[in-house]
PDB file of C-alpha atoms in Angstrom:
ATOM      1  CA  UNK A   1       1.333 -13.540  46.945  1.00 64.00           C
ATOM      2  CA  UNK A   2       3.181 -11.084  44.629  1.00 73.00           C
ATOM      3  CA  UNK A   3       1.287  -9.448  41.803  1.00 79.00           C
ATOM      4  CA  UNK A   4       2.445 -10.026  38.213  1.00 77.00           C
ATOM      5  CA  UNK A   5       4.313  -7.150  36.643  1.00 74.00           C
ATOM      6  CA  UNK A   6       2.163  -4.968  34.377  1.00 74.00           C
ATOM      7  CA  UNK A   7       2.650  -5.621  30.684  1.00 76.00           C
ATOM      8  CA  UNK A   8       4.151  -2.944  28.515  1.00 69.00           C
ATOM      9  CA  UNK A   9       1.751  -1.464  25.960  1.00 70.00           C
ATOM     10  CA  UNK A  10       1.967  -3.058  22.543  1.00 70.00           C
ATOM     11  CA  UNK A  11       3.104  -0.626  19.867  1.00 66.00           C
ATOM     12  CA  UNK A  12       1.857  -1.149  16.335  1.00 64.00           C
ATOM     13  CA  UNK A  13       4.607  -2.009  13.833  1.00 63.00           C
ATOM     14  CA  UNK A  14       6.159   0.991  12.103  1.00 59.00           C
ATOM     15  CA  UNK A  15       6.110   0.855   8.307  1.00 56.00           C
ATOM     16  CA  UNK A  16       9.146   2.458   6.724  1.00 55.00           C
ATOM     17  CA  UNK A  17       8.508   4.339   3.525  1.00 61.00           C
ATOM     18  CA  UNK A  18      10.373   2.972   0.514  1.00 68.00           C
ATOM     19  CA  UNK A  19       9.607   6.036  -1.560  1.00 71.00           C
ATOM     20  CA  UNK A  20      10.182   9.606  -0.430  1.00 77.00           C
ATOM     21  CA  UNK A  21       7.054  11.600   0.324  1.00 87.00           C
ATOM     22  CA  UNK A  22       8.932  14.905   0.491  1.00 92.00           C
ATOM     23  CA  UNK A  23      11.889  16.345  -1.359  1.00 93.00           C
ATOM     24  CA  UNK A  24      13.857  19.576  -1.029  1.00 95.00           C
ATOM     25  CA  UNK A  25      16.052  20.573  -3.969  1.00 95.00           C
ATOM     26  CA  UNK A  26      18.292  23.561  -4.651  1.00 96.00           C
ATOM     27  CA  UNK A  27      20.099  24.896  -7.680  1.00 96.00           C
ATOM     28  CA  UNK A  28      22.899  27.353  -6.952  1.00 94.00           C
ATOM     29  CA  UNK A  29      25.035  28.884  -9.693  1.00 94.00           C
ATOM     30  CA  UNK A  30      26.610  32.181  -8.527  1.00 94.00           C
ATOM     31  CA  UNK A  31      28.126  32.876 -11.953  1.00 95.00           C
ATOM     32  CA  UNK A  32      24.633  32.912 -13.486  1.00 94.00           C
ATOM     33  CA  UNK A  33      23.047  34.591 -10.425  1.00 94.00           C
ATOM     34  CA  UNK A  34      20.842  31.519 -10.015  1.00 94.00           C
ATOM     35  CA  UNK A  35      19.720  30.756  -6.453  1.00 96.00           C
ATOM     36  CA  UNK A  36      16.625  28.529  -6.744  1.00 96.00           C
ATOM     37  CA  UNK A  37      14.733  26.105  -4.505  1.00 97.00           C
ATOM     38  CA  UNK A  38      12.117  23.450  -5.241  1.00 97.00           C
ATOM     39  CA  UNK A  39      10.042  21.598  -2.608  1.00 96.00           C
ATOM     40  CA  UNK A  40       7.762  18.621  -3.244  1.00 96.00           C
ATOM     41  CA  UNK A  41       5.475  16.969  -0.694  1.00 96.00           C
ATOM     42  CA  UNK A  42       2.529  14.583  -0.616  1.00 95.00           C
ATOM     43  CA  UNK A  43      -0.481  15.566   1.493  1.00 94.00           C
ATOM     44  CA  UNK A  44      -3.806  13.752   2.009  1.00 92.00           C
ATOM     45  CA  UNK A  45      -6.811  15.698   0.758  1.00 90.00           C
ATOM     46  CA  UNK A  46     -10.325  15.856   2.211  1.00 89.00           C
ATOM     47  CA  UNK A  47     -11.816  13.499  -0.382  1.00 88.00           C
ATOM     48  CA  UNK A  48      -9.626  10.426   0.171  1.00 88.00           C
ATOM     49  CA  UNK A  49      -7.071  11.265  -2.505  1.00 92.00           C
ATOM     50  CA  UNK A  50      -3.556  12.598  -2.312  1.00 94.00           C
ATOM     51  CA  UNK A  51      -2.250  16.009  -3.319  1.00 95.00           C
ATOM     52  CA  UNK A  52       1.230  16.718  -4.649  1.00 96.00           C
ATOM     53  CA  UNK A  53       2.221  20.157  -3.376  1.00 96.00           C
ATOM     54  CA  UNK A  54       4.985  21.837  -5.379  1.00 97.00           C
ATOM     55  CA  UNK A  55       6.668  25.033  -4.208  1.00 97.00           C
ATOM     56  CA  UNK A  56       9.477  26.796  -6.065  1.00 97.00           C
ATOM     57  CA  UNK A  57      11.215  30.125  -6.346  1.00 97.00           C
ATOM     58  CA  UNK A  58      14.303  32.128  -5.536  1.00 97.00           C
ATOM     59  CA  UNK A  59      16.011  31.248  -2.252  1.00 95.00           C
ATOM     60  CA  UNK A  60      14.963  33.769   0.406  1.00 94.00           C
ATOM     61  CA  UNK A  61      11.476  34.358  -1.047  1.00 95.00           C
ATOM     62  CA  UNK A  62       8.145  32.618  -0.441  1.00 94.00           C
ATOM     63  CA  UNK A  63       8.076  31.515  -4.074  1.00 95.00           C
ATOM     64  CA  UNK A  64       5.070  30.081  -5.854  1.00 97.00           C
ATOM     65  CA  UNK A  65       2.980  27.051  -5.017  1.00 97.00           C
ATOM     66  CA  UNK A  66       0.691  24.686  -6.900  1.00 97.00           C
ATOM     67  CA  UNK A  67      -1.327  21.720  -5.679  1.00 95.00           C
ATOM     68  CA  UNK A  68      -1.998  18.755  -8.005  1.00 95.00           C
ATOM     69  CA  UNK A  69      -4.810  16.418  -6.931  1.00 95.00           C
ATOM     70  CA  UNK A  70      -4.489  12.667  -7.549  1.00 94.00           C
ATOM     71  CA  UNK A  71      -6.996   9.867  -6.931  1.00 93.00           C
ATOM     72  CA  UNK A  72      -4.617   7.757  -4.872  1.00 90.00           C
ATOM     73  CA  UNK A  73      -1.191   7.824  -3.266  1.00 90.00           C
ATOM     74  CA  UNK A  74       0.354   5.666  -6.007  1.00 90.00           C
ATOM     75  CA  UNK A  75      -0.438   8.182  -8.731  1.00 93.00           C
ATOM     76  CA  UNK A  76       0.861  11.007  -6.550  1.00 93.00           C
ATOM     77  CA  UNK A  77       4.118   9.118  -5.869  1.00 93.00           C
ATOM     78  CA  UNK A  78       4.576   8.575  -9.610  1.00 93.00           C
ATOM     79  CA  UNK A  79       4.058  12.297 -10.245  1.00 95.00           C
ATOM     80  CA  UNK A  80       6.544  13.169  -7.485  1.00 95.00           C
ATOM     81  CA  UNK A  81       9.140  10.803  -8.989  1.00 93.00           C
ATOM     82  CA  UNK A  82       8.644  12.339 -12.462  1.00 94.00           C
ATOM     83  CA  UNK A  83       9.120  15.852 -11.064  1.00 95.00           C
ATOM     84  CA  UNK A  84      12.270  14.786  -9.188  1.00 94.00           C
ATOM     85  CA  UNK A  85      13.799  13.280 -12.343  1.00 94.00           C
ATOM     86  CA  UNK A  86      12.982  16.379 -14.383  1.00 96.00           C
ATOM     87  CA  UNK A  87      14.436  18.790 -11.821  1.00 95.00           C
ATOM     88  CA  UNK A  88      17.606  16.740 -11.348  1.00 94.00           C
ATOM     89  CA  UNK A  89      18.140  16.779 -15.120  1.00 95.00           C
ATOM     90  CA  UNK A  90      17.929  20.586 -14.968  1.00 94.00           C
ATOM     91  CA  UNK A  91      20.705  20.751 -12.370  1.00 93.00           C
ATOM     92  CA  UNK A  92      18.814  20.710  -9.066  1.00 95.00           C
ATOM     93  CA  UNK A  93      20.465  18.764  -6.242  1.00 94.00           C
ATOM     94  CA  UNK A  94      19.179  17.493  -2.900  1.00 92.00           C
ATOM     95  CA  UNK A  95      19.449  20.092  -0.161  1.00 87.00           C
ATOM     96  CA  UNK A  96      21.921  18.839   2.447  1.00 75.00           C
ATOM     97  CA  UNK A  97      21.692  19.482   6.137  1.00 49.00           C
ATOM     98  CA  UNK A  98      24.132  22.032   7.394  1.00 43.00           C
TER      99      UNK A  98
END
């Protein structure tokens, strides 16, 4: 009697993120000698909260970095969205691949 075929492992459903958890922005204006970058990312912290890590500076340098702690991911996402709006108003654009 033939054995039944083994069942494939069940993969948990993948949740797609509706809101970005990372952002990479640049502002390039050669006439003003302005070559800037701005990175935002959400990271879990050790105490169950979420940290918004902001890094900025001149392209080609390590730049500066600051870490803002938030009680939950929702507050951190709101802070990330506020920072994105503010930087886009100042002329920063999404960094494109290539």
